Short mmCIF file of C-alpha atoms and ligand atoms in Angstrom, two decimals:
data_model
loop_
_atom_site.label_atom_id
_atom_site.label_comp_id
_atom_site.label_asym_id
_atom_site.label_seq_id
_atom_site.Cartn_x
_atom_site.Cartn_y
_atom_site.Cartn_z
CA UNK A 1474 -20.82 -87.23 -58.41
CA UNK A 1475 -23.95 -89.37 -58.49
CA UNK A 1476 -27.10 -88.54 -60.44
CA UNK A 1477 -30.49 -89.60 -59.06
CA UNK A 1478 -32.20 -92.88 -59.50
CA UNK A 1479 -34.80 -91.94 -62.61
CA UNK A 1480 -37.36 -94.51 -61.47
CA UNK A 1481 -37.61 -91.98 -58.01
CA UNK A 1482 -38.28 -89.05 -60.11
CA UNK A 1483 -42.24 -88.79 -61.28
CA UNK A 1484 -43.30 -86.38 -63.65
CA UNK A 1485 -44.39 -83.18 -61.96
CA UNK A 1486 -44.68 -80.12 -63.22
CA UNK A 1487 -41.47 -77.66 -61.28
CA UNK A 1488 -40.35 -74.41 -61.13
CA UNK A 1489 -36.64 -73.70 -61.30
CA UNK A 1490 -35.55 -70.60 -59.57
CA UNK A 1491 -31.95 -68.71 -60.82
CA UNK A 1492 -29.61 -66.35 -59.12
CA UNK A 1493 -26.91 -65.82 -60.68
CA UNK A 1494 -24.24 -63.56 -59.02
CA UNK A 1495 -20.56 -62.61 -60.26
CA UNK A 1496 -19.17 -65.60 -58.88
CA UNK A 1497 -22.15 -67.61 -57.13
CA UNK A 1498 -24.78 -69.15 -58.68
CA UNK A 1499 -27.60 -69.96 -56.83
CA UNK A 1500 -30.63 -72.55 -57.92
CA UNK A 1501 -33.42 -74.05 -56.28
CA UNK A 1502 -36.44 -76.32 -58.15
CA UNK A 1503 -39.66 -76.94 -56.09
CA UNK A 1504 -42.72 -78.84 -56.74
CA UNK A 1505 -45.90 -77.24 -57.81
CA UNK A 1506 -47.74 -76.16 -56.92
CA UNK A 1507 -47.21 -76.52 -53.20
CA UNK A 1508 -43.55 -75.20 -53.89
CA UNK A 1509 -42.28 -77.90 -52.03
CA UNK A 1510 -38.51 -77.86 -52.50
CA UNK A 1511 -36.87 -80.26 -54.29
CA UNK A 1512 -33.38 -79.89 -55.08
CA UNK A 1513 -31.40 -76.55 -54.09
CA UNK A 1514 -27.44 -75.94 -54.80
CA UNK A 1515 -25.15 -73.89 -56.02
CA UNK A 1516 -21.98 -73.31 -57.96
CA UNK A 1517 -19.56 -70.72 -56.38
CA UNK A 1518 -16.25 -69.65 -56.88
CA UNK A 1519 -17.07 -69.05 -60.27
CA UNK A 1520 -14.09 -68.23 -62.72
CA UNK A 1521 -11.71 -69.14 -59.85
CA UNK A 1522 -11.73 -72.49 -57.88
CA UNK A 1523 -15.22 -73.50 -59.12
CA UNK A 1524 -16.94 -75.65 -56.82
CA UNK A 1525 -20.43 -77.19 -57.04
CA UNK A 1526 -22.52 -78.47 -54.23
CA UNK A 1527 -26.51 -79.59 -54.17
CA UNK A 1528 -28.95 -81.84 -52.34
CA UNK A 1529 -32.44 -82.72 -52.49
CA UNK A 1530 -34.09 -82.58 -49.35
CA UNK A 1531 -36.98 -85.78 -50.27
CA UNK A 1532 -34.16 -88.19 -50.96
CA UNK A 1533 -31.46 -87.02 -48.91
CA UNK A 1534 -29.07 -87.23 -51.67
CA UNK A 1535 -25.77 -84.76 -51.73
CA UNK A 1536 -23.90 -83.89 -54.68
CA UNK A 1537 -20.88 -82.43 -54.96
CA UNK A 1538 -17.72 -81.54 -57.68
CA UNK A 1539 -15.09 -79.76 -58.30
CA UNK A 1540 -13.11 -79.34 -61.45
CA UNK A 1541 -9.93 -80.70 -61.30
CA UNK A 1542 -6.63 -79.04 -60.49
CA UNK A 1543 -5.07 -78.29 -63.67
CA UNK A 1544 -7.98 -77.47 -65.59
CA UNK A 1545 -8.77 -74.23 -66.28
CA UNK A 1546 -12.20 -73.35 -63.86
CA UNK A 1547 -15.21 -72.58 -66.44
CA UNK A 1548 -16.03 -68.53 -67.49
CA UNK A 1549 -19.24 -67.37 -65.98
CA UNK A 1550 -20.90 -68.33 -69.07
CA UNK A 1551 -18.88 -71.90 -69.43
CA UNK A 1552 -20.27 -72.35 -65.52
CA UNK A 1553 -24.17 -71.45 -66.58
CA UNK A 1554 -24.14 -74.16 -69.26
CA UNK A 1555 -22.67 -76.50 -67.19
CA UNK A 1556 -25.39 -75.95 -64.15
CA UNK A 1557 -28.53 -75.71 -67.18
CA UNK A 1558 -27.08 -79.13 -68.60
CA UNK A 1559 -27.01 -80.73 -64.43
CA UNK A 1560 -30.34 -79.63 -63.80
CA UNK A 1561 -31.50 -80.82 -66.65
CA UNK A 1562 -29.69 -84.37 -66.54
CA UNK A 1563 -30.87 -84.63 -63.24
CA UNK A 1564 -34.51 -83.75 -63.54
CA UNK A 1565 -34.97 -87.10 -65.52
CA UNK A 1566 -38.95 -87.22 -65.23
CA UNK A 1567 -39.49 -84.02 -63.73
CA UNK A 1568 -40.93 -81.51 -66.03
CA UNK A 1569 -39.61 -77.73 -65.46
CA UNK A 1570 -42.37 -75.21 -66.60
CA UNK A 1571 -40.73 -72.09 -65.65
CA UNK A 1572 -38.15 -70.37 -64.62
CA UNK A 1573 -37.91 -67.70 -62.04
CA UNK A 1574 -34.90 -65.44 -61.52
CA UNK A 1575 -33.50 -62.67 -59.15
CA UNK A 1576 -32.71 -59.67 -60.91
CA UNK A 1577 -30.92 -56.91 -58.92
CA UNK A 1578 -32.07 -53.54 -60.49
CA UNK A 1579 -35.52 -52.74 -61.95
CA UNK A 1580 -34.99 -49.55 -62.08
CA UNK A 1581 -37.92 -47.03 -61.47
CA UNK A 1582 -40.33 -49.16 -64.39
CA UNK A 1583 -40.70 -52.25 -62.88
CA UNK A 1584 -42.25 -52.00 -59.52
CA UNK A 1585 -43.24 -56.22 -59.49
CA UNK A 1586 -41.95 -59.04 -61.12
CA UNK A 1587 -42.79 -59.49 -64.69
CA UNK A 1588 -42.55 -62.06 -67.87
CA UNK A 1589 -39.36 -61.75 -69.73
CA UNK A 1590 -39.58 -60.67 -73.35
CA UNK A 1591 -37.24 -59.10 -75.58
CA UNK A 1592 -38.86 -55.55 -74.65
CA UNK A 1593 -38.04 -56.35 -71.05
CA UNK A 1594 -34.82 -57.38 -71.68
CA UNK A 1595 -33.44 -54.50 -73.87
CA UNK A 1596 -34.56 -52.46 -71.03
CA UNK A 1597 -33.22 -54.55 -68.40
CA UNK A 1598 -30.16 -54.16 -70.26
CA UNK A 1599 -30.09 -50.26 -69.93
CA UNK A 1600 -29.75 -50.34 -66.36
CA UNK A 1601 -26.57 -52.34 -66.04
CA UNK A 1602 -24.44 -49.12 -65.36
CA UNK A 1603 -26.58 -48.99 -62.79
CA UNK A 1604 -25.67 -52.50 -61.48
CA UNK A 1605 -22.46 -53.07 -63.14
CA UNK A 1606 -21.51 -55.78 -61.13
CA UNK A 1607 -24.68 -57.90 -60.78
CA UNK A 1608 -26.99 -57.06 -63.63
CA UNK A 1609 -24.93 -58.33 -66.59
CA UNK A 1610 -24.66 -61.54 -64.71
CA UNK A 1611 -28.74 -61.72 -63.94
CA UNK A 1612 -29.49 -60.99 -67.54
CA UNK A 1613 -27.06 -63.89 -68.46
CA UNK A 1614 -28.38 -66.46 -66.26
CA UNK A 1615 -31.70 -65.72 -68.36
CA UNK A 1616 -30.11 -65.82 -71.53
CA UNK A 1617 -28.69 -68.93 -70.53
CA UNK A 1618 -31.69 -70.38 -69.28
CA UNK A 1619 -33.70 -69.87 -72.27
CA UNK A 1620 -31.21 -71.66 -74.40
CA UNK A 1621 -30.79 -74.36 -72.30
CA UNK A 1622 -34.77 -74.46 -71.64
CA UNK A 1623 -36.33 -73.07 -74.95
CA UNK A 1624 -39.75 -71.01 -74.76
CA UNK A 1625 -40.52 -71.35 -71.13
CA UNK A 1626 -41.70 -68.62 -69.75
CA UNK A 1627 -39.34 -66.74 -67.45
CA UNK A 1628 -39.71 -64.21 -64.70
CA UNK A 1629 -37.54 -61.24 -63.79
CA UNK A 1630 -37.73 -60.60 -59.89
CA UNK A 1631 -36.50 -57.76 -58.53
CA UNK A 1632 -34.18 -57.03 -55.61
CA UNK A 1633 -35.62 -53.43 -56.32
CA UNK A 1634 -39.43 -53.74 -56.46
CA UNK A 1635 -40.15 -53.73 -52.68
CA UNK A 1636 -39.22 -50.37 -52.19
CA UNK A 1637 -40.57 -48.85 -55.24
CA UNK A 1638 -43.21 -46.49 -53.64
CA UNK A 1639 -41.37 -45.01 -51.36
CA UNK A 1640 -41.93 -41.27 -50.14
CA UNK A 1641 -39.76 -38.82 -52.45
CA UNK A 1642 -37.68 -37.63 -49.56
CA UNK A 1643 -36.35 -41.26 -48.71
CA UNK A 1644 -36.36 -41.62 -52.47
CA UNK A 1645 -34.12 -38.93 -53.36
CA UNK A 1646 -30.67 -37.38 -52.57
CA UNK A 1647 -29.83 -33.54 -52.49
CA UNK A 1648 -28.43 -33.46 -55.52
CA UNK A 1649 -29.90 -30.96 -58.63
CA UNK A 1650 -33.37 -32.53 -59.64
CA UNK A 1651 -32.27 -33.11 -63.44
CA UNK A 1652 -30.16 -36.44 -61.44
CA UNK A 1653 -33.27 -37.39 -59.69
CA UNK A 1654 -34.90 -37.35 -63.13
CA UNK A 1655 -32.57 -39.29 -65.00
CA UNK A 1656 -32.76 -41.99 -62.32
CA UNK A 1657 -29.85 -41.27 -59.78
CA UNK A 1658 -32.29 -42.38 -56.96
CA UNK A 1659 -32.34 -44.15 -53.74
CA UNK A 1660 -33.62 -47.79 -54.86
CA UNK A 1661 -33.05 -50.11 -52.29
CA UNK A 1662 -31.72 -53.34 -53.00
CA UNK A 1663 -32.30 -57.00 -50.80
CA UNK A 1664 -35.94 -56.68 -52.08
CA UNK A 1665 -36.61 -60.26 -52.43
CA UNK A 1666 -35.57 -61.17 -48.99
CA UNK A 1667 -37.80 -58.06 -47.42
CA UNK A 1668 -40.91 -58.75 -49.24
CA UNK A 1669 -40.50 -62.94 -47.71
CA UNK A 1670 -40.49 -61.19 -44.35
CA UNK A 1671 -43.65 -59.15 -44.82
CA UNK A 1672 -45.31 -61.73 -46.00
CA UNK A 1673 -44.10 -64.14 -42.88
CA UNK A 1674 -44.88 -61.50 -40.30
CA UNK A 1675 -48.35 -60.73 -42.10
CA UNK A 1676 -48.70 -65.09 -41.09
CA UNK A 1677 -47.39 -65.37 -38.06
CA UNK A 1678 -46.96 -61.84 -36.43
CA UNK A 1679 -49.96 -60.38 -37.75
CA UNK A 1680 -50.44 -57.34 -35.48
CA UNK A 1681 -46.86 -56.35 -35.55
CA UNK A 1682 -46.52 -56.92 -39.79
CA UNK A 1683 -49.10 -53.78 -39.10
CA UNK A 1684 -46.98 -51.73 -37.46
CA UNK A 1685 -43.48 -50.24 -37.62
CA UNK A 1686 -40.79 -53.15 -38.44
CA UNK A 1687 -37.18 -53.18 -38.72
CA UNK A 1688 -35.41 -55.83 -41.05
CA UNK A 1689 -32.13 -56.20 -41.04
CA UNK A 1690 -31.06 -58.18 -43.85
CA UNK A 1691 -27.35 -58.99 -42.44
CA UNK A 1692 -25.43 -61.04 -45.04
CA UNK A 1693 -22.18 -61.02 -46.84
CA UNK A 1694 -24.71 -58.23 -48.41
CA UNK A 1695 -26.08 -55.90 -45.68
CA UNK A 1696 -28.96 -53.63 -45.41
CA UNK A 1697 -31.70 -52.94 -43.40
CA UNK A 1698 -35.57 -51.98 -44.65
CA UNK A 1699 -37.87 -50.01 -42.66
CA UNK A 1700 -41.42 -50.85 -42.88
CA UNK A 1701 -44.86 -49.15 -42.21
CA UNK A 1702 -47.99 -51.74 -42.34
CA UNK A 1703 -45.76 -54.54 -44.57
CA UNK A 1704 -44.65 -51.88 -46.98
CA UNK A 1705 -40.77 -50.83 -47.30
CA UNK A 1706 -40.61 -46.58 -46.21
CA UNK A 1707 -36.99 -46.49 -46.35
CA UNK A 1708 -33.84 -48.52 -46.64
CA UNK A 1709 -29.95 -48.07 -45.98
CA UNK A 1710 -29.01 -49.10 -49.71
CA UNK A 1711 -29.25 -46.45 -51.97
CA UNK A 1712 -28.04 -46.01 -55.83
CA UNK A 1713 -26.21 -49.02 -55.49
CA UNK A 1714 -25.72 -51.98 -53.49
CA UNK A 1715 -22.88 -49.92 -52.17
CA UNK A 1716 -24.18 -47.53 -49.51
CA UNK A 1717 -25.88 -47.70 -45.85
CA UNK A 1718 -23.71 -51.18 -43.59
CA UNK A 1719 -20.93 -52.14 -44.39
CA UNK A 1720 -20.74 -55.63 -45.47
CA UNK A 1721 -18.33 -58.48 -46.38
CA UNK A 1722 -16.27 -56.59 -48.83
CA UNK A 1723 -18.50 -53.44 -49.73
CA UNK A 1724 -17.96 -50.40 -47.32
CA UNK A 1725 -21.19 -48.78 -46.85
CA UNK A 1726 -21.69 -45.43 -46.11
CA UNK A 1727 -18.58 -43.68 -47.09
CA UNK A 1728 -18.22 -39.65 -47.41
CA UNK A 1729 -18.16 -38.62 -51.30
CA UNK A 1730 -14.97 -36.63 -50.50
CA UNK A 1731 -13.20 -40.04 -50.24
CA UNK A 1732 -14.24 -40.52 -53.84
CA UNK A 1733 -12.51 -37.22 -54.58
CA UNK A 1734 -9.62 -37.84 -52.65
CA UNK A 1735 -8.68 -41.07 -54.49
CA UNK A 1736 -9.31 -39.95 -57.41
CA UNK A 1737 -7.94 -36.45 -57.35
CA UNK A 1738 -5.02 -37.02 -54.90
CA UNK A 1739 -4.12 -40.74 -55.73
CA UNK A 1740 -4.55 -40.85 -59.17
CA UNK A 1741 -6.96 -43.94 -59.10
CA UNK A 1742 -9.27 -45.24 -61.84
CA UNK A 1743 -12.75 -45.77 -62.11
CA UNK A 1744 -12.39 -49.32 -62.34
CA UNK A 1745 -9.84 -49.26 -59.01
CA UNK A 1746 -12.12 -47.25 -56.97
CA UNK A 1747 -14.95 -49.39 -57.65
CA UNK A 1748 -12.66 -53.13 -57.10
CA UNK A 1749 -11.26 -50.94 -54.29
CA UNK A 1750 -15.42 -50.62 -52.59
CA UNK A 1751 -16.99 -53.26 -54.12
CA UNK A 1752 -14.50 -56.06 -53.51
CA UNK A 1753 -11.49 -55.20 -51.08
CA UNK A 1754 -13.37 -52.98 -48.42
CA UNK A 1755 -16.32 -53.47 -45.35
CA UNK A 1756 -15.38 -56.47 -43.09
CA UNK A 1757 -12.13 -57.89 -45.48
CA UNK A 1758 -10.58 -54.16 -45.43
CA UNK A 1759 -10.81 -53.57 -42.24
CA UNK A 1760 -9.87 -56.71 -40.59
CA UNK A 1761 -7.30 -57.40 -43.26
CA UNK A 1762 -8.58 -60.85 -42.32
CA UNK A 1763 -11.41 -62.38 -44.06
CA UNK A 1764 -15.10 -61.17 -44.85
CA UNK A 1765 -16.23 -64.13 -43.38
CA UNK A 1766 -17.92 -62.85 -40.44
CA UNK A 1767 -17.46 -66.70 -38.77
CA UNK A 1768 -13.78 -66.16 -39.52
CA UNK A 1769 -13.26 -63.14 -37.47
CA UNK A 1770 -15.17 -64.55 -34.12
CA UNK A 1771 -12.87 -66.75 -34.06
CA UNK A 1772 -10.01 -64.56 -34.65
CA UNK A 1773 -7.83 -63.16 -31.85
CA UNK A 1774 -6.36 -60.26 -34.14
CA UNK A 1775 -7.43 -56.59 -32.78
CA UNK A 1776 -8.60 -55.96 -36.66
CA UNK A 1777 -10.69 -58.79 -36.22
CA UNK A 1778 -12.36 -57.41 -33.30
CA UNK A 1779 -12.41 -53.60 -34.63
CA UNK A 1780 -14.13 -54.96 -37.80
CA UNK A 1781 -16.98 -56.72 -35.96
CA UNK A 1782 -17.06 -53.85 -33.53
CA UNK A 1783 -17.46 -51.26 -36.35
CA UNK A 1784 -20.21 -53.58 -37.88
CA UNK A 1785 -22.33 -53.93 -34.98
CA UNK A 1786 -21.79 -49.89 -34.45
CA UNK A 1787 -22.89 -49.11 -38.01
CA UNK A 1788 -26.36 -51.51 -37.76
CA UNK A 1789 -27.30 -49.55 -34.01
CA UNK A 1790 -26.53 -46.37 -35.43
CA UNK A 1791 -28.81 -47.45 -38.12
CA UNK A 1792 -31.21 -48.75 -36.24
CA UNK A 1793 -31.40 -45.62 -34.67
CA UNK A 1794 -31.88 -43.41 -37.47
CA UNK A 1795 -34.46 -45.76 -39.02
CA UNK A 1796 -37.22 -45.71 -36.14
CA UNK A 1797 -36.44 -41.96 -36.21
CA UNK A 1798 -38.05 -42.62 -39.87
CA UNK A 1799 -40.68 -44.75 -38.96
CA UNK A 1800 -41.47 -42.44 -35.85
CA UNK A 1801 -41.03 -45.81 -33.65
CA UNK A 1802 -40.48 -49.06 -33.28
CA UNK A 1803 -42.78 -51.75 -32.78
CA UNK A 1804 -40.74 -55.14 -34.16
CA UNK A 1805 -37.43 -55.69 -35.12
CA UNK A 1806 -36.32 -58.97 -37.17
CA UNK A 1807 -32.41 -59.96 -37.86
CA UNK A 1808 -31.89 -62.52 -40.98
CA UNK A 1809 -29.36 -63.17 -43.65
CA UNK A 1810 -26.42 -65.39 -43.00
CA UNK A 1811 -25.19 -63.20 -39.72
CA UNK A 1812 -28.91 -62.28 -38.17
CA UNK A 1813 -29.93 -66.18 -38.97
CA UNK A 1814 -26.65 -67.93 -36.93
CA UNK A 1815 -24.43 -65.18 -35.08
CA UNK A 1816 -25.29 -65.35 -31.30
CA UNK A 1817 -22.35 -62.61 -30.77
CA UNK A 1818 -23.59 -60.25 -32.95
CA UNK A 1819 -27.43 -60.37 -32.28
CA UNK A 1820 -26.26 -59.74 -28.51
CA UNK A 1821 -23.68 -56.82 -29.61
CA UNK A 1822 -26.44 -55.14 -31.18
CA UNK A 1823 -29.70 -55.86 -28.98
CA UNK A 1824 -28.31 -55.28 -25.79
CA UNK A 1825 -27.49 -52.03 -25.64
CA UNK A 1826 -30.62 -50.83 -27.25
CA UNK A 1827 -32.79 -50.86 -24.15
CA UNK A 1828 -33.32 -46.79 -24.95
CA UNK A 1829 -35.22 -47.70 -27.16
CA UNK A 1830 -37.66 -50.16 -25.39
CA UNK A 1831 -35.40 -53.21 -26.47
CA UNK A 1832 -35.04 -56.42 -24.51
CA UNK A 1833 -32.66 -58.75 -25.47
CA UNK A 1834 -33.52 -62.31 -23.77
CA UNK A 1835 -29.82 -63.72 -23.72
CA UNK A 1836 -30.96 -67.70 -23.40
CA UNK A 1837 -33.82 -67.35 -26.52
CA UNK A 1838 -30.96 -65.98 -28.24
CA UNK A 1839 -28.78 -68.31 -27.61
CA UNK A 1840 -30.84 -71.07 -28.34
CA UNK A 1841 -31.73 -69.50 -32.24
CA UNK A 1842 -35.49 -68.94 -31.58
CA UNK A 1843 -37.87 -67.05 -32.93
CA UNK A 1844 -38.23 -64.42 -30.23
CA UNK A 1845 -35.56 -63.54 -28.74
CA UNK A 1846 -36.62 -60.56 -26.65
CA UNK A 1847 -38.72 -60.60 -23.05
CA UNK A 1848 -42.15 -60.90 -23.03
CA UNK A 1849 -41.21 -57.02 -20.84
CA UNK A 1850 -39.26 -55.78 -24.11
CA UNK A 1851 -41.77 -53.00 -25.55
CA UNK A 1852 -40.31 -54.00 -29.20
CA UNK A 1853 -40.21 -57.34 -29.90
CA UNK A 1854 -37.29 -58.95 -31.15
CA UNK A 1855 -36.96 -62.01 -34.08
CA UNK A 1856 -34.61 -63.94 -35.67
CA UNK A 1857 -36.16 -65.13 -38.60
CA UNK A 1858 -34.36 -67.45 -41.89
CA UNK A 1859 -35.08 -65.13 -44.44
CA UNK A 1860 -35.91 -67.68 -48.60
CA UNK A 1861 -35.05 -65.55 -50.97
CA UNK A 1862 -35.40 -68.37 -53.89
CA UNK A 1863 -39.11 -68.68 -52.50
CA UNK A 1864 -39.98 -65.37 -53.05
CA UNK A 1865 -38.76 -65.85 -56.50
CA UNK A 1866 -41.04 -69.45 -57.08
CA UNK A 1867 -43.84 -67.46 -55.42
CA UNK A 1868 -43.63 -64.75 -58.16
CA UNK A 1869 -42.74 -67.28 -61.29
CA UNK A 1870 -45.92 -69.39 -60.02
CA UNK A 1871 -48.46 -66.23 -60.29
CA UNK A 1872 -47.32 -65.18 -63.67
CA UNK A 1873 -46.35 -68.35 -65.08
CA UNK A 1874 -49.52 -70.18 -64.88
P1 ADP B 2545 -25.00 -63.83 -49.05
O1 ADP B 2545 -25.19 -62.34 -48.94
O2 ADP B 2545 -23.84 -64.22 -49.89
O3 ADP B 2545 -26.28 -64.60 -49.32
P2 ADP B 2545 -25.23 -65.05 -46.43
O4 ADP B 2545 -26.60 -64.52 -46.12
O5 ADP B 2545 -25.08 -66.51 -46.69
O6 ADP B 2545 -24.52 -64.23 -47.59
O7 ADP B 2545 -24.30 -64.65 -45.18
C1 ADP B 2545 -22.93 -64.90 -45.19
C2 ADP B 2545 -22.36 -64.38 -43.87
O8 ADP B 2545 -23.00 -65.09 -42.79
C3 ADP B 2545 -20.88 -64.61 -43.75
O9 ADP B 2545 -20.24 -63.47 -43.16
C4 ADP B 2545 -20.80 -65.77 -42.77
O10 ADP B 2545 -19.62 -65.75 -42.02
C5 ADP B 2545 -21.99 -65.46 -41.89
N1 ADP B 2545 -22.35 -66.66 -41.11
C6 ADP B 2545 -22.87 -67.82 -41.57
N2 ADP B 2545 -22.99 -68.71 -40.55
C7 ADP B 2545 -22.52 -68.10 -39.44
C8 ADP B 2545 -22.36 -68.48 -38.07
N3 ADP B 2545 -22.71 -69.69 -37.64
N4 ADP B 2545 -21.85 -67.58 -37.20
C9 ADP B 2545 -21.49 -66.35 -37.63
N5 ADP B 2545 -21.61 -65.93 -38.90
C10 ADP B 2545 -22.12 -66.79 -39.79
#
């Protein structure tokens, strides 16, 4: 590993951004107050076969590390310290003056990102049953950052936030209302990513950001937003980040009687059924393969194939029922790791939507543009990189002044 030359690094002010998953953790720093990115990496495999990889896009330089075989991998918290003590080391001159980070639940209070304090913690901390497998892990990534950083301020972004507002009927599900007042809700999750969209379109697509928009948000995390005028009306994830596509090892949708069934007939645990959905099903459990969706392309297995087929038939069917919501369909935009680079899947799911005024143009799409329907197609279609991390500097940078 090589650290950067400290006579390169001048002394401007930066904001460090923080997303810190169960076993990723996501950073970026960028320059203010441009937010020009300078340095972005992560540390995944956390707890297992830790690896570390960054790069700062000015210089060019790479970094990578792994720990050595033999050594026991660092604990989530062993891994933050380790990443807050890099950064640090490496920002030399550079001046960090605060520190944004992605926080998955918000719960039904915090409808925008807001300045961490120990009020805002304790009741960040009351949702994590609602988030049992991401919020811990946010809330430690803050904790960790404040030690390792002092009194900077810090910002709590929410994957939530973005669909905050929306109509009680997409907000609630048929269950009695003394659940819906206690906070068993529809929240909506990928928030971060959704609201970077909106505010792209509103630049560069201006008349459709007005209209009726589709996201599709299709990562090893999958969902899909619909919005009315830049402003999320209804999404596919619900209570958790469980329900609506499935994903890379999450099943999506899934029939409560399953639940009941497992439980009742099989004898399984709470903590089984939810390693059983959160970690072993969507893409992995059905291919038996991989959740990697670049892994089952270029597979030969049937499972393979069935898994991809099922995705692809879960996001039309979804697609479907979400301009019934919006009572149209005026754009439709595919990001996240499989909307940004999979030419297979964009075409599985475009091109048999011409019902519904879709267009696909095969050599666009092919060629990763931007549009990638016919000028003919009445909804027009985009593949756009969705920057989560600069969502979360735009946020630090208006309440961190
Ligand atoms: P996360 O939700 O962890 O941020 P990403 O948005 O990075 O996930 O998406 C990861 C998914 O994107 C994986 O299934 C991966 O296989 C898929 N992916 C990345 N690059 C390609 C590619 N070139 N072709 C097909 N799938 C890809």
């Amino acid at each position: 590993m090589t650290q950067s030359d400290p006579a390169i690094a001048s002394s401007v002010s930066s904001l460090l951004t923080l997303n810190a998953g169960s076993s990723s953790i996501k950073f970026a720093l960028f320059e203010r107050p441009e937010l020009a990115l300078r340095l972005t990496g992560e540390l995944d495999g956390v707890g297992q076969q830790t690896r570390f990889i960054a790069s700062a896009p000015n210089s060019g330089e790479q970094f990578t590390y792994e720990w050595p075989h033999g050594t026991a991998p660092p604990d989530h918290a062993g891994a933050l310290a380790w990443l807050m003590q890099w950064i640090k080391t490496w920002l030399d001159g550079l001046e960090v003056s605060a520190i944004g980070h992605r926080v998955v639940h918000g719960g039904a209070d915090f409808d925008q990102a807001v300045l961490v304090n120990d009020a805002v913690m304790a009741k960040l901390r009351l949702l994590e049953p609602l988030a049992p497998l991401h919020q811990p892990h946010n809330l430690a990534g803050i904790e960790a950052a404040q030690w390792a950083f002092g009194l900077l301020p810090q910002v709590a972004c929410f994957d939530t936030a973005f669909h905050c507002h929306q109509p009680f009927v997409k907000d609630c599900f048929a269950l009695p209302r003394a659940l819906y007042d206690e906070g068993v809700r529809r929240y909506g999750f990928h928030g971060l990513s959704y609201e970077f969209i909106a505010d792209h379109l509103k630049e560069a697509f201006p008349l459709h950001a007005r209209g009726r928009v589709i996201v599709a948000h299709l990562g090893n995390g999958a969902s899909m937003c619909g919005m009315l005028d830049g402003h999320s009306v209804a999404s596919t994830m619900g209570f958790s980040a469980l329900d609506g596509l499935p994903m890379g090892t999450r099943c999506g949708q899934l029939d409560p009687g399953v639940l009941l069934y497992l439980m009742q007939d099989r004898g399984m645990s709470a903590k089984e059924i939810s390693d059983l959905l959160y970690k072993e099903s969507g893409l992995k459990g059905l291919s038996g393969i991989s959740n990697d969706m670049r892994t089952l392309e270029a597979s030969k297995e049937l499972h393979a194939q069935q898994a991809i087929d099922y995705f692809v038939y879960r996001v039309k069917r979804e697609i479907g029922a979400m301009a019934a919501a919006l009572e149209g369909l005026d754009a439709i935009v595919l990001t996240g790791g499989i909307g940004e680079h999979s030419v297979g899947v964009r075409r599985q799911i475009l091109q048999s939507m011409s019902w519904l005024g879709i267009e696909l143009d095969e050599h666009a799409n092919q060629a990763g543009q931007t549009i990638i329907s016919t000028a003919r197609s009445r909804v027009l279609c985009l593949r756009i990189p969705t920057n989560e991390e600069k969502m979360i500097a735009r946020h630090t940078q208006a309440l961190a002044t």
